[in-house]
PDB file of N, CA and C and ligand atoms in Angstrom:
ATOM      1  N   MET A   7      32.578  23.782 -90.638  1.00 71.00           N
ATOM      2  CA  MET A   7      33.911  23.479 -90.093  1.00 71.00           C
ATOM      3  C   MET A   7      34.202  24.377 -88.880  1.00 71.00           C
ATOM      4  N   ALA A   8      34.789  23.812 -87.861  1.00 81.00           N
ATOM      5  CA  ALA A   8      35.084  24.590 -86.653  1.00 81.00           C
ATOM      6  C   ALA A   8      36.286  25.507 -86.876  1.00 81.00           C
ATOM      7  N   GLU A   9      36.269  26.597 -86.159  1.00 92.00           N
ATOM      8  CA  GLU A   9      37.363  27.566 -86.241  1.00 92.00           C
ATOM      9  C   GLU A   9      38.143  27.480 -84.927  1.00 92.00           C
ATOM     10  N   ILE A  10      39.466  27.560 -85.011  1.00 96.00           N
ATOM     11  CA  ILE A  10      40.286  27.492 -83.795  1.00 96.00           C
ATOM     12  C   ILE A  10      40.683  28.912 -83.410  1.00 96.00           C
ATOM     13  N   ILE A  11      40.427  29.254 -82.164  1.00 96.00           N
ATOM     14  CA  ILE A  11      40.772  30.600 -81.700  1.00 96.00           C
ATOM     15  C   ILE A  11      41.696  30.491 -80.488  1.00 96.00           C
ATOM     16  N   ILE A  12      42.821  31.199 -80.552  1.00 97.00           N
ATOM     17  CA  ILE A  12      43.736  31.244 -79.400  1.00 97.00           C
ATOM     18  C   ILE A  12      43.615  32.633 -78.783  1.00 97.00           C
ATOM     19  N   ASP A  13      43.289  32.668 -77.512  1.00 97.00           N
ATOM     20  CA  ASP A  13      43.238  33.950 -76.806  1.00 97.00           C
ATOM     21  C   ASP A  13      44.669  34.282 -76.370  1.00 97.00           C
ATOM     22  N   SER A  14      45.354  35.088 -77.168  1.00 96.00           N
ATOM     23  CA  SER A  14      46.775  35.333 -76.885  1.00 96.00           C
ATOM     24  C   SER A  14      46.981  36.141 -75.604  1.00 96.00           C
ATOM     25  N   TYR A  15      45.946  36.852 -75.172  1.00 97.00           N
ATOM     26  CA  TYR A  15      46.075  37.596 -73.911  1.00 97.00           C
ATOM     27  C   TYR A  15      46.275  36.624 -72.749  1.00 97.00           C
ATOM     28  N   ARG A  16      45.519  35.498 -72.812  1.00 98.00           N
ATOM     29  CA  ARG A  16      45.601  34.529 -71.711  1.00 98.00           C
ATOM     30  C   ARG A  16      46.716  33.510 -71.890  1.00 98.00           C
ATOM     31  N   CYS A  17      47.213  33.352 -73.121  1.00 98.00           N
ATOM     32  CA  CYS A  17      48.263  32.354 -73.387  1.00 98.00           C
ATOM     33  C   CYS A  17      49.515  32.680 -72.571  1.00 98.00           C
ATOM     34  N   SER A  18      50.023  31.653 -71.853  1.00 98.00           N
ATOM     35  CA  SER A  18      51.206  31.861 -71.023  1.00 98.00           C
ATOM     36  C   SER A  18      52.489  31.509 -71.771  1.00 98.00           C
ATOM     37  N   GLY A  19      52.344  30.974 -72.989  1.00 98.00           N
ATOM     38  CA  GLY A  19      53.511  30.588 -73.780  1.00 98.00           C
ATOM     39  C   GLY A  19      54.162  29.309 -73.286  1.00 98.00           C
ATOM     40  N   CYS A  20      53.379  28.445 -72.635  1.00 98.00           N
ATOM     41  CA  CYS A  20      53.943  27.222 -72.048  1.00 98.00           C
ATOM     42  C   CYS A  20      54.415  26.225 -73.105  1.00 98.00           C
ATOM     43  N   GLY A  21      53.828  26.277 -74.299  1.00 98.00           N
ATOM     44  CA  GLY A  21      54.267  25.400 -75.389  1.00 98.00           C
ATOM     45  C   GLY A  21      53.604  24.035 -75.422  1.00 98.00           C
ATOM     46  N   THR A  22      52.665  23.780 -74.519  1.00 98.00           N
ATOM     47  CA  THR A  22      52.004  22.471 -74.481  1.00 98.00           C
ATOM     48  C   THR A  22      51.288  22.164 -75.789  1.00 98.00           C
ATOM     49  N   CYS A  23      50.579  23.145 -76.338  1.00 98.00           N
ATOM     50  CA  CYS A  23      49.830  22.902 -77.578  1.00 98.00           C
ATOM     51  C   CYS A  23      50.776  22.560 -78.725  1.00 98.00           C
ATOM     52  N   VAL A  24      51.945  23.193 -78.758  1.00 98.00           N
ATOM     53  CA  VAL A  24      52.924  22.920 -79.812  1.00 98.00           C
ATOM     54  C   VAL A  24      53.481  21.504 -79.650  1.00 98.00           C
ATOM     55  N   GLU A  25      53.707  21.103 -78.414  1.00 98.00           N
ATOM     56  CA  GLU A  25      54.200  19.742 -78.151  1.00 98.00           C
ATOM     57  C   GLU A  25      53.184  18.699 -78.601  1.00 98.00           C
ATOM     58  N   ILE A  26      51.924  18.938 -78.299  1.00 98.00           N
ATOM     59  CA  ILE A  26      50.873  17.965 -78.616  1.00 98.00           C
ATOM     60  C   ILE A  26      50.537  17.985 -80.102  1.00 98.00           C
ATOM     61  N   CYS A  27      50.515  19.142 -80.711  1.00 98.00           N
ATOM     62  CA  CYS A  27      50.037  19.257 -82.090  1.00 98.00           C
ATOM     63  C   CYS A  27      50.879  20.258 -82.896  1.00 98.00           C
ATOM     64  N   PRO A  28      52.125  19.874 -83.208  1.00 98.00           N
ATOM     65  CA  PRO A  28      53.011  20.804 -83.923  1.00 98.00           C
ATOM     66  C   PRO A  28      52.596  21.048 -85.374  1.00 98.00           C
ATOM     67  N   GLU A  29      51.631  20.251 -85.880  1.00 97.00           N
ATOM     68  CA  GLU A  29      51.155  20.468 -87.256  1.00 97.00           C
ATOM     69  C   GLU A  29      50.303  21.736 -87.319  1.00 97.00           C
ATOM     70  N   VAL A  30      49.725  22.121 -86.198  1.00 98.00           N
ATOM     71  CA  VAL A  30      48.757  23.224 -86.202  1.00 98.00           C
ATOM     72  C   VAL A  30      49.261  24.450 -85.417  1.00 98.00           C
ATOM     73  N   PHE A  31      49.952  24.193 -84.301  1.00 98.00           N
ATOM     74  CA  PHE A  31      50.368  25.308 -83.435  1.00 98.00           C
ATOM     75  C   PHE A  31      51.878  25.527 -83.515  1.00 98.00           C
ATOM     76  N   HIS A  32      52.286  26.773 -83.396  1.00 98.00           N
ATOM     77  CA  HIS A  32      53.714  27.070 -83.244  1.00 98.00           C
ATOM     78  C   HIS A  32      53.867  28.258 -82.305  1.00 98.00           C
ATOM     79  N   MET A  33      55.085  28.426 -81.779  1.00 98.00           N
ATOM     80  CA  MET A  33      55.322  29.550 -80.881  1.00 98.00           C
ATOM     81  C   MET A  33      55.846  30.725 -81.702  1.00 98.00           C
ATOM     82  N   ASN A  34      55.294  31.890 -81.463  1.00 97.00           N
ATOM     83  CA  ASN A  34      55.824  33.102 -82.061  1.00 97.00           C
ATOM     84  C   ASN A  34      57.005  33.529 -81.184  1.00 97.00           C
ATOM     85  N   SER A  35      58.211  33.521 -81.739  1.00 97.00           N
ATOM     86  CA  SER A  35      59.391  33.774 -80.918  1.00 97.00           C
ATOM     87  C   SER A  35      59.478  35.238 -80.473  1.00 97.00           C
ATOM     88  N   MET A  36      58.782  36.119 -81.151  1.00 97.00           N
ATOM     89  CA  MET A  36      58.781  37.534 -80.739  1.00 97.00           C
ATOM     90  C   MET A  36      57.859  37.746 -79.535  1.00 97.00           C
ATOM     91  N   THR A  37      56.623  37.237 -79.663  1.00 97.00           N
ATOM     92  CA  THR A  37      55.639  37.482 -78.605  1.00 97.00           C
ATOM     93  C   THR A  37      55.675  36.402 -77.525  1.00 97.00           C
ATOM     94  N   GLU A  38      56.318  35.241 -77.844  1.00 97.00           N
ATOM     95  CA  GLU A  38      56.333  34.075 -76.952  1.00 97.00           C
ATOM     96  C   GLU A  38      54.930  33.602 -76.616  1.00 97.00           C
ATOM     97  N   LYS A  39      54.052  33.671 -77.628  1.00 98.00           N
ATOM     98  CA  LYS A  39      52.678  33.173 -77.509  1.00 98.00           C
ATOM     99  C   LYS A  39      52.448  32.168 -78.625  1.00 98.00           C
ATOM    100  N   ALA A  40      51.475  31.274 -78.405  1.00 98.00           N
ATOM    101  CA  ALA A  40      51.142  30.290 -79.430  1.00 98.00           C
ATOM    102  C   ALA A  40      50.328  30.940 -80.543  1.00 98.00           C
ATOM    103  N   GLU A  41      50.559  30.444 -81.752  1.00 97.00           N
ATOM    104  CA  GLU A  41      49.800  30.920 -82.917  1.00 97.00           C
ATOM    105  C   GLU A  41      49.457  29.728 -83.786  1.00 97.00           C
ATOM    106  N   LEU A  42      48.487  29.930 -84.682  1.00 97.00           N
ATOM    107  CA  LEU A  42      48.167  28.910 -85.675  1.00 97.00           C
ATOM    108  C   LEU A  42      49.164  29.027 -86.813  1.00 97.00           C
ATOM    109  N   ILE A  43      49.596  27.878 -87.347  1.00 97.00           N
ATOM    110  CA  ILE A  43      50.516  27.893 -88.490  1.00 97.00           C
ATOM    111  C   ILE A  43      49.744  28.318 -89.739  1.00 97.00           C
ATOM    112  N   ALA A  44      48.575  27.696 -89.944  1.00 94.00           N
ATOM    113  CA  ALA A  44      47.744  28.043 -91.097  1.00 94.00           C
ATOM    114  C   ALA A  44      46.482  28.749 -90.607  1.00 94.00           C
ATOM    115  N   ALA A  45      45.873  29.527 -91.458  1.00 88.00           N
ATOM    116  CA  ALA A  45      44.713  30.323 -91.054  1.00 88.00           C
ATOM    117  C   ALA A  45      43.517  29.465 -90.629  1.00 88.00           C
ATOM    118  N   ALA A  46      43.239  28.416 -91.383  1.00 87.00           N
ATOM    119  CA  ALA A  46      42.062  27.591 -91.071  1.00 87.00           C
ATOM    120  C   ALA A  46      42.411  26.109 -91.107  1.00 87.00           C
ATOM    121  N   PRO A  47      43.145  25.644 -90.092  1.00 90.00           N
ATOM    122  CA  PRO A  47      43.548  24.233 -90.088  1.00 90.00           C
ATOM    123  C   PRO A  47      42.375  23.302 -89.769  1.00 90.00           C
ATOM    124  N   LEU A  48      42.525  22.046 -90.139  1.00 92.00           N
ATOM    125  CA  LEU A  48      41.530  21.038 -89.786  1.00 92.00           C
ATOM    126  C   LEU A  48      41.560  20.813 -88.284  1.00 92.00           C
ATOM    127  N   VAL A  49      40.379  20.654 -87.708  1.00 94.00           N
ATOM    128  CA  VAL A  49      40.311  20.403 -86.270  1.00 94.00           C
ATOM    129  C   VAL A  49      40.394  18.887 -86.038  1.00 94.00           C
ATOM    130  N   THR A  50      41.606  18.430 -85.819  1.00 95.00           N
ATOM    131  CA  THR A  50      41.848  17.003 -85.609  1.00 95.00           C
ATOM    132  C   THR A  50      41.725  16.666 -84.118  1.00 95.00           C
ATOM    133  N   ASP A  51      41.804  15.376 -83.827  1.00 96.00           N
ATOM    134  CA  ASP A  51      41.784  14.944 -82.422  1.00 96.00           C
ATOM    135  C   ASP A  51      42.918  15.597 -81.632  1.00 96.00           C
ATOM    136  N   ALA A  52      44.084  15.750 -82.292  1.00 97.00           N
ATOM    137  CA  ALA A  52      45.238  16.359 -81.615  1.00 97.00           C
ATOM    138  C   ALA A  52      44.950  17.812 -81.247  1.00 97.00           C
ATOM    139  N   VAL A  53      44.167  18.505 -82.066  1.00 97.00           N
ATOM    140  CA  VAL A  53      43.802  19.894 -81.751  1.00 97.00           C
ATOM    141  C   VAL A  53      42.909  19.925 -80.506  1.00 97.00           C
ATOM    142  N   TRP A  54      41.935  19.016 -80.460  1.00 96.00           N
ATOM    143  CA  TRP A  54      41.057  18.926 -79.273  1.00 96.00           C
ATOM    144  C   TRP A  54      41.875  18.595 -78.036  1.00 96.00           C
ATOM    145  N   GLN A  55      42.856  17.717 -78.222  1.00 97.00           N
ATOM    146  CA  GLN A  55      43.710  17.322 -77.097  1.00 97.00           C
ATOM    147  C   GLN A  55      44.542  18.519 -76.615  1.00 97.00           C
ATOM    148  N   ALA A  56      45.085  19.261 -77.554  1.00 98.00           N
ATOM    149  CA  ALA A  56      45.874  20.454 -77.198  1.00 98.00           C
ATOM    150  C   ALA A  56      45.003  21.439 -76.428  1.00 98.00           C
ATOM    151  N   ALA A  57      43.760  21.618 -76.889  1.00 98.00           N
ATOM    152  CA  ALA A  57      42.839  22.541 -76.205  1.00 98.00           C
ATOM    153  C   ALA A  57      42.551  22.042 -74.793  1.00 98.00           C
ATOM    154  N   ALA A  58      42.370  20.722 -74.668  1.00 98.00           N
ATOM    155  CA  ALA A  58      42.044  20.146 -73.360  1.00 98.00           C
ATOM    156  C   ALA A  58      43.209  20.291 -72.385  1.00 98.00           C
ATOM    157  N   PHE A  59      44.429  20.187 -72.906  1.00 98.00           N
ATOM    158  CA  PHE A  59      45.605  20.236 -72.028  1.00 98.00           C
ATOM    159  C   PHE A  59      46.167  21.642 -71.841  1.00 98.00           C
ATOM    160  N   CYS A  60      45.647  22.607 -72.565  1.00 98.00           N
ATOM    161  CA  CYS A  60      46.126  23.997 -72.403  1.00 98.00           C
ATOM    162  C   CYS A  60      45.844  24.439 -70.967  1.00 98.00           C
ATOM    163  N   PRO A  61      46.876  24.751 -70.181  1.00 98.00           N
ATOM    164  CA  PRO A  61      46.657  25.085 -68.763  1.00 98.00           C
ATOM    165  C   PRO A  61      45.867  26.378 -68.580  1.00 98.00           C
ATOM    166  N   GLU A  62      45.906  27.256 -69.565  1.00 98.00           N
ATOM    167  CA  GLU A  62      45.173  28.528 -69.449  1.00 98.00           C
ATOM    168  C   GLU A  62      43.775  28.439 -70.055  1.00 98.00           C
ATOM    169  N   LYS A  63      43.473  27.282 -70.656  1.00 98.00           N
ATOM    170  CA  LYS A  63      42.169  27.074 -71.326  1.00 98.00           C
ATOM    171  C   LYS A  63      41.882  28.216 -72.317  1.00 98.00           C
ATOM    172  N   CYS A  64      42.888  28.555 -73.103  1.00 98.00           N
ATOM    173  CA  CYS A  64      42.716  29.696 -74.016  1.00 98.00           C
ATOM    174  C   CYS A  64      42.635  29.275 -75.483  1.00 98.00           C
ATOM    175  N   ILE A  65      42.501  27.949 -75.740  1.00 98.00           N
ATOM    176  CA  ILE A  65      42.260  27.485 -77.115  1.00 98.00           C
ATOM    177  C   ILE A  65      40.789  27.114 -77.206  1.00 98.00           C
ATOM    178  N   GLU A  66      40.105  27.787 -78.105  1.00 96.00           N
ATOM    179  CA  GLU A  66      38.658  27.573 -78.245  1.00 96.00           C
ATOM    180  C   GLU A  66      38.318  27.116 -79.641  1.00 96.00           C
ATOM    181  N   MET A  67      37.300  26.273 -79.746  1.00 91.00           N
ATOM    182  CA  MET A  67      36.789  25.877 -81.051  1.00 91.00           C
ATOM    183  C   MET A  67      35.398  26.458 -81.203  1.00 91.00           C
ATOM    184  N   ARG A  68      35.188  27.147 -82.318  1.00 89.00           N
ATOM    185  CA  ARG A  68      33.861  27.724 -82.584  1.00 89.00           C
ATOM    186  C   ARG A  68      33.314  27.150 -83.870  1.00 89.00           C
ATOM    187  N   GLU A  69      32.080  26.704 -83.801  1.00 79.00           N
ATOM    188  CA  GLU A  69      31.428  26.138 -85.006  1.00 79.00           C
ATOM    189  C   GLU A  69      31.061  27.261 -85.953  1.00 79.00           C
TER     190      GLU A  69
HETATM  191  S1  SF4 B 105      48.922  25.375 -74.336  1.00 65.96           S
HETATM  192 FE1  SF4 B 105      47.697  27.244 -74.085  1.00 65.96          FE
HETATM  193  S2  SF4 B 105      48.895  28.545 -72.727  1.00 65.96           S
HETATM  194 FE2  SF4 B 105      50.265  26.973 -73.505  1.00 65.96          FE
HETATM  195  S3  SF4 B 105      51.223  27.910 -75.315  1.00 65.96           S
HETATM  196 FE3  SF4 B 105      49.427  26.761 -76.026  1.00 65.96          FE
HETATM  197  S4  SF4 B 105      47.759  28.266 -76.087  1.00 65.96           S
HETATM  198 FE4  SF4 B 105      49.404  29.121 -74.813  1.00 65.96          FE
END
């Protein structure tokens, strides 16, 4: 199963991933960075789409 990694250093907090896939991503209101809701979510098409549309390209999938 693939693992989803968000590079919070590069995340600009734009919220695109949350808009595309709110089942998996949410914004941390303290840090204003995206985070995973669950530790090991399923990598759905929406997750791939969120990664593709992330303007900072900071969502990575690792096998
Ligand atoms: S789309 Fe990318 S830059 Fe924007 S909030 Fe999500 S992880 Fe951060």
